[in-house]
Short mmCIF file of C-alpha atoms in Angstrom, two decimals:
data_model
loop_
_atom_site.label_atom_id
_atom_site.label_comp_id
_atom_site.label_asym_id
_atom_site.label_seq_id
_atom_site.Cartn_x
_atom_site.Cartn_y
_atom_site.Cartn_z
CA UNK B 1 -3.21 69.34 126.25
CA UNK B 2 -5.24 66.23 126.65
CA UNK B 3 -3.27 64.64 128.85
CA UNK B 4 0.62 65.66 130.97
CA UNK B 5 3.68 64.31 129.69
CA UNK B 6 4.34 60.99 131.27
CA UNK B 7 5.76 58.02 130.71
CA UNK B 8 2.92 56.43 131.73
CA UNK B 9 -0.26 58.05 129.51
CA UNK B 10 -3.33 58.04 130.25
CA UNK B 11 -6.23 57.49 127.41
CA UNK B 12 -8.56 60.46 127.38
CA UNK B 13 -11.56 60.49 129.26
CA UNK B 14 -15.27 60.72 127.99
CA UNK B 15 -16.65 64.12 129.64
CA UNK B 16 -20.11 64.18 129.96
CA UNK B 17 -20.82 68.04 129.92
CA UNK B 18 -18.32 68.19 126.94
CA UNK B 19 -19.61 69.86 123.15
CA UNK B 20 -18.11 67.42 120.51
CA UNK B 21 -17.85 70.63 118.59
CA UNK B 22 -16.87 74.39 120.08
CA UNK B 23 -19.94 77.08 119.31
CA UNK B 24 -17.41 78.67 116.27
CA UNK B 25 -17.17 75.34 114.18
CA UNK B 26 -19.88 73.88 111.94
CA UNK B 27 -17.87 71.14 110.94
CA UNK B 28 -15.22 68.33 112.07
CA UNK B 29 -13.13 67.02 109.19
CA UNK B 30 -11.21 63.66 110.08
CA UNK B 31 -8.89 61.38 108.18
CA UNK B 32 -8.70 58.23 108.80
CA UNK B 33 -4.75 56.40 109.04
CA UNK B 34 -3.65 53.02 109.73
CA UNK B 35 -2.65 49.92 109.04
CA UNK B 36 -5.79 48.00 109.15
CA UNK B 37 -8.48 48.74 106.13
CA UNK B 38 -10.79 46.88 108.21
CA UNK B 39 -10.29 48.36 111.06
CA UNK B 40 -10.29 52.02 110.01
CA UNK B 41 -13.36 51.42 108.23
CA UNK B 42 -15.06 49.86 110.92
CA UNK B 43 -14.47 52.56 113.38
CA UNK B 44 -15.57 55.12 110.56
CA UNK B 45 -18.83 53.32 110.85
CA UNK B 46 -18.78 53.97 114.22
CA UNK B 47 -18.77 58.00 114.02
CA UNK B 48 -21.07 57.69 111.77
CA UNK B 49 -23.25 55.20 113.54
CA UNK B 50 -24.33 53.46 110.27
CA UNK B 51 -22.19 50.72 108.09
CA UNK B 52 -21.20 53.11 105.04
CA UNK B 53 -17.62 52.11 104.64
CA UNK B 54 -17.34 48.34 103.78
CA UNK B 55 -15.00 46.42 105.48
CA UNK B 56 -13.72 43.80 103.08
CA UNK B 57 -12.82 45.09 99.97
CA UNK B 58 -10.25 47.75 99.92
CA UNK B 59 -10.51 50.99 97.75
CA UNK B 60 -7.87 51.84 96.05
CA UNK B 61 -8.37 56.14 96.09
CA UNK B 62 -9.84 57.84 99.35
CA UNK B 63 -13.49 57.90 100.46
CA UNK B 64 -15.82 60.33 101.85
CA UNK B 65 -18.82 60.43 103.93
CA UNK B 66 -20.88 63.45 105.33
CA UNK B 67 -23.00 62.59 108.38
CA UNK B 68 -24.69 64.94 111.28
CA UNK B 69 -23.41 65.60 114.36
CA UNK B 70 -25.64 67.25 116.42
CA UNK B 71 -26.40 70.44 114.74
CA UNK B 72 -23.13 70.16 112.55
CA UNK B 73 -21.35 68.00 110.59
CA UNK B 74 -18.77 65.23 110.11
CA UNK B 75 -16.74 64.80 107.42
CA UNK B 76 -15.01 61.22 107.06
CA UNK B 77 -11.94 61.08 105.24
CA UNK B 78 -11.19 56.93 105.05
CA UNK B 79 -7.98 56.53 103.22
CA UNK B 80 -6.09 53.42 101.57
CA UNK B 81 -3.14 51.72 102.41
CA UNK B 82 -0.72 54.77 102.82
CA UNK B 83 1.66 52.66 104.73
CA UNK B 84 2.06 50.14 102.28
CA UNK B 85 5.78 49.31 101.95
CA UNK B 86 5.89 49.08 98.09
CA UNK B 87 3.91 52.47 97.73
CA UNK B 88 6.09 54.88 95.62
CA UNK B 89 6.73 58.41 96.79
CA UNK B 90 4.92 59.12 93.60
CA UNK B 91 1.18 57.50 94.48
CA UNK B 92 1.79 58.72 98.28
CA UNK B 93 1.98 61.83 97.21
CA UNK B 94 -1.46 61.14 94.85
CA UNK B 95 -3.39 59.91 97.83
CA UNK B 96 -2.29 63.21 99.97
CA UNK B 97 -3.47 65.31 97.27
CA UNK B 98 -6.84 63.96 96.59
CA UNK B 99 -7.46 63.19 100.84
CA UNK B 100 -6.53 67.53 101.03
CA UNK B 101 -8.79 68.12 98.28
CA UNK B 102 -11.88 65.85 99.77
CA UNK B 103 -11.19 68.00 102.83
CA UNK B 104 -11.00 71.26 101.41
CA UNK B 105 -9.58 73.65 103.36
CA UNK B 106 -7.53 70.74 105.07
CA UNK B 107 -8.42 68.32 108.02
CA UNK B 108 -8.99 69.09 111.97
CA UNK B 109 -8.36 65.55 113.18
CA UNK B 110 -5.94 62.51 111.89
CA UNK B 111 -7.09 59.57 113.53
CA UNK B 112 -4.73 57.11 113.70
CA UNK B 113 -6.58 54.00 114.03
CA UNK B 114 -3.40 51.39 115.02
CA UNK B 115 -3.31 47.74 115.69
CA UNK B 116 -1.46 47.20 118.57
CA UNK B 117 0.46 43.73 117.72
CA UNK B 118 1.00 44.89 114.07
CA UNK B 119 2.51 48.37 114.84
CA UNK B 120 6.49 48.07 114.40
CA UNK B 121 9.17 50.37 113.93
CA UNK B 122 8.79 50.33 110.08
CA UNK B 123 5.37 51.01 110.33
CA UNK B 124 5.60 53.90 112.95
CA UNK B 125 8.17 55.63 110.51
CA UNK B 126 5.77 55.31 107.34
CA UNK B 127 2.71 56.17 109.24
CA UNK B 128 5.27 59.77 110.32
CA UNK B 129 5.97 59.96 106.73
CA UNK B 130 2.25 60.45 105.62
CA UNK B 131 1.47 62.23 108.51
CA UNK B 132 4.67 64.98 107.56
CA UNK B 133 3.48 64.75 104.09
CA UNK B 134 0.28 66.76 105.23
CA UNK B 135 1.74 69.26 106.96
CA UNK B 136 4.56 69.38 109.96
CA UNK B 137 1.61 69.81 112.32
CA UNK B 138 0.28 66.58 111.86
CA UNK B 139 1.27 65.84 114.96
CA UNK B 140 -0.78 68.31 116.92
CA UNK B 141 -3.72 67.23 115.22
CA UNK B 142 -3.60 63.61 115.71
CA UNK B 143 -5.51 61.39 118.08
CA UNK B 144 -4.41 58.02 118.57
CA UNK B 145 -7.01 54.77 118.79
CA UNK B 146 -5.42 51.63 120.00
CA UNK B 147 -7.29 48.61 118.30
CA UNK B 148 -8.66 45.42 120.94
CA UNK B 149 -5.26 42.84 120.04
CA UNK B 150 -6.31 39.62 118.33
CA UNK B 151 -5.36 37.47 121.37
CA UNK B 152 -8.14 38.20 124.42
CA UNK B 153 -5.91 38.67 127.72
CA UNK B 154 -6.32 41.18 130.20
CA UNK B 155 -2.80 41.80 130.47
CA UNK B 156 -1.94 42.39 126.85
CA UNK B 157 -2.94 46.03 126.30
CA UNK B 158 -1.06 46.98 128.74
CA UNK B 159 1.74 45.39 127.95
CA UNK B 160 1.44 47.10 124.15
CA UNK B 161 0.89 50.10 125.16
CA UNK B 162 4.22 50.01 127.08
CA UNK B 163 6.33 49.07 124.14
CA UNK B 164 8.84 51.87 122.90
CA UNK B 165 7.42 52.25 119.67
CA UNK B 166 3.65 52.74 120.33
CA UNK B 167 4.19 54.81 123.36
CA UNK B 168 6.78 56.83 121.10
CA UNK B 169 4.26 57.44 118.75
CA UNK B 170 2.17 58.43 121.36
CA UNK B 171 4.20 61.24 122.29
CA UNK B 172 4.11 62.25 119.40
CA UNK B 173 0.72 63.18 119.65
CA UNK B 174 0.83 65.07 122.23
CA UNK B 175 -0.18 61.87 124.64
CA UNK B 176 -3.68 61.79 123.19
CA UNK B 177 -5.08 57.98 122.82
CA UNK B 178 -8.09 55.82 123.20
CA UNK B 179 -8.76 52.22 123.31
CA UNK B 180 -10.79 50.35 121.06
CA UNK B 181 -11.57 48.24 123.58
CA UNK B 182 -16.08 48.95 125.29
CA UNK B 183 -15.47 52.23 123.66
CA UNK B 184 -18.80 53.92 123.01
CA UNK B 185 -19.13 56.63 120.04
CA UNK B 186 -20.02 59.67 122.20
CA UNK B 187 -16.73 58.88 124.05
CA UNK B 188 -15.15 58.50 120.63
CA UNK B 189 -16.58 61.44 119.73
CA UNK B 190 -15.47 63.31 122.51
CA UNK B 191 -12.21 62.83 121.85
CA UNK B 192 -12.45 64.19 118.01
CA UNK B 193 -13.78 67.30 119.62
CA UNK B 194 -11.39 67.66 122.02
CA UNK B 195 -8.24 67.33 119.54
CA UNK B 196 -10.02 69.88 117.62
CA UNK B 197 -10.93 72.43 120.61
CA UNK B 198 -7.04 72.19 121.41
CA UNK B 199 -6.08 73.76 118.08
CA UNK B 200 -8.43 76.17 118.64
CA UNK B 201 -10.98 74.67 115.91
CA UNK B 202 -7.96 75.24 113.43
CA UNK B 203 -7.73 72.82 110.23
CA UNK B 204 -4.07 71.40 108.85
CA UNK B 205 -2.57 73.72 106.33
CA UNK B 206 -1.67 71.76 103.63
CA UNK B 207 -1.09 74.63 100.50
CA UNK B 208 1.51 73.10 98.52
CA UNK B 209 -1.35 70.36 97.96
CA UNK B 210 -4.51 73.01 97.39
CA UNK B 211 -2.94 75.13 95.17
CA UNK B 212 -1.45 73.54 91.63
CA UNK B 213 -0.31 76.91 90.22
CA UNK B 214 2.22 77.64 93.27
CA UNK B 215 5.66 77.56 92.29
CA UNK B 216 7.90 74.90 93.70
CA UNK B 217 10.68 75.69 96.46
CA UNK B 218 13.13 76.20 93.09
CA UNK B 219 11.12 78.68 91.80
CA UNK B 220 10.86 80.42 95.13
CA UNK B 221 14.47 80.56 95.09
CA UNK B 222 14.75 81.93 91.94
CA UNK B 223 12.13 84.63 92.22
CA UNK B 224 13.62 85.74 95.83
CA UNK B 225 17.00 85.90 93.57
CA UNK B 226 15.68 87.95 91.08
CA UNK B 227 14.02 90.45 93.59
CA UNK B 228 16.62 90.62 95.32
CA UNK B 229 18.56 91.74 92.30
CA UNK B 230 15.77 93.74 90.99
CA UNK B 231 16.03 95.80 94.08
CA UNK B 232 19.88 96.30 94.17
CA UNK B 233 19.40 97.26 90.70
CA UNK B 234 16.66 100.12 91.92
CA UNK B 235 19.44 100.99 95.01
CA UNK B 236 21.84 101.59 91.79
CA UNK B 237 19.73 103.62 89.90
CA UNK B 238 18.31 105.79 92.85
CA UNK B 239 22.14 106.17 93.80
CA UNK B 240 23.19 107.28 90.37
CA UNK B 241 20.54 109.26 90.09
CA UNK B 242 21.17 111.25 92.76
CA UNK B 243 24.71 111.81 91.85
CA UNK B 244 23.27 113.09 88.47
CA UNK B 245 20.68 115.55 90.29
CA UNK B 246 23.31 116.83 92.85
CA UNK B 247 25.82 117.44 89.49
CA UNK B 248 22.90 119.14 87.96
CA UNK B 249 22.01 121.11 91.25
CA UNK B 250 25.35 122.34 90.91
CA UNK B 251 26.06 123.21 87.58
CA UNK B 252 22.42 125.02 87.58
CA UNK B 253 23.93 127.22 90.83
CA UNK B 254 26.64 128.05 88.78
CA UNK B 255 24.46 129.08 86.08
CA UNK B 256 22.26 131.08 88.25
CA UNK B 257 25.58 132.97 89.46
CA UNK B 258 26.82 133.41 86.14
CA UNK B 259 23.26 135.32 85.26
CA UNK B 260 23.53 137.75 88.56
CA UNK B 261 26.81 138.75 87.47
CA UNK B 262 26.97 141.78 85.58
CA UNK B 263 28.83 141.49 81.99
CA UNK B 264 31.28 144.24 81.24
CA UNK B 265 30.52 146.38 78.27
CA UNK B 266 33.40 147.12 75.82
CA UNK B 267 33.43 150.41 74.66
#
């Protein structure tokens, strides 16, 4: 992993000899998460090193951007306010659908662009809520980048960065972060690759959401149920059947006997 388990991470660290992308991968696909429209949209302008994604008025439906990476690709996934806390389970689920679809066959990166003084309890569990409505993997997949606070002191990140929840959610990710903060886009970059070399160039599997004729859990249940009584049903009728063909094997052996017997003639 990026980084050991500590209680005192470590952001990742721009390598200079490092690929954003391993040789067996043509293209990165990230979603953008957060709580800051602004701020996710502003550091999707930043992969893509051109102001595509505005950063004042908020869409209400996902966007996407292609740009070049090197010899690849980038695809930007920059999502609305998921962690609203009037969104209904309903719409959630909406957003999720159309971000998998945009992202076809599912994402390699969620980056989890967080501000810092903003990012609460409540908000840590919504923000785990998307992230388990993609796929229980999320995790795994997820890079965290700490927004600059509001209020300029030396001191503060630090003292962020130690609170419970951000340094829970953290963990969660496997201890990967990076901080806003002088952050140049190769180093950015870097760190998009990285997540993604780590899974082994592997995207999120997100099925339930690609495919709208799969049956639902229920009708999983019910079609296990039936095969399983389809096949005690075939267990039946193979064992029935073969108490019919050894009655038959006998009564033919009788038969047979009866034939090789001579019949007495009357006179």
């Amino acid at each position: 992993m990026a980084s050991a388990s500590t209680d005192d991470p470590h952001p990742l660290r721009r390598s200079s000899s490092y690929e954003y992308l391993p040789p067996y991968m043509s293209e990165l696909r990230v979603v953008l998460l957060g709580n800051s429209w602004s701020e996710r949209s502003s550091v999707g302008n930043l992969i893509l090193a051109k102001a595509v994604f505005s950063t004042e008025k908020e869409p209400n439906r996902c966007l996407t951007v292609r740009g070049p990476l090197k010899e690849k690709e980038i695809v930007l996934i920059n999502t609305p306010d998921l962690l609203h806390p009037n969104i209904s389970e309903h719409k959630l689920t909406e957003h999720v659908e159309n971000c998998v679809r945009l992202c076809d066959p599912g994402p390699h990166v969620f980056l989890l662009v967080l501000q810092p003084e903003d990012f609460t309890e409540e908000h840590k569990l919504r923000l785990c809520r998307v992230l388990e409505k993609f796929s229980e993997r999320s995790y795994d997949h997820s890079l965290v980048l700490i927004s600059t606070p509001r209020k300029k002191s030396p001191a503060l990140m630090e003292k962020y960065i130690g609170q419970p929840v951000l340094k829970d959610m953290i963990m969660k990710c496997r201890y990967r972060y990076l901080r806003q903060k002088n952050l140049e886009r190769p180093e950015l970059l870097t760190g998009l690759g990285r997540t993604a070399k780590e899974n082994s160039g592997e995207h999120v599997s997100c099925e339930i959401f690609q495919d709208p004729t799969s049956t639902s859990a229920g009708d999983n249940q019910r079609t296990k149920h039936k095969e399983a009584k389809t096949t005690t049903l075939t267990d039946a009728v193979k064992a029935a059947g073969l108490q019919a063909y050894t009655k038959f094997s006998e009564q033919l052996s009788q038969l047979s006997l009866s034939e090789k017997t001579p019949v007495p003639h009357s006179e």
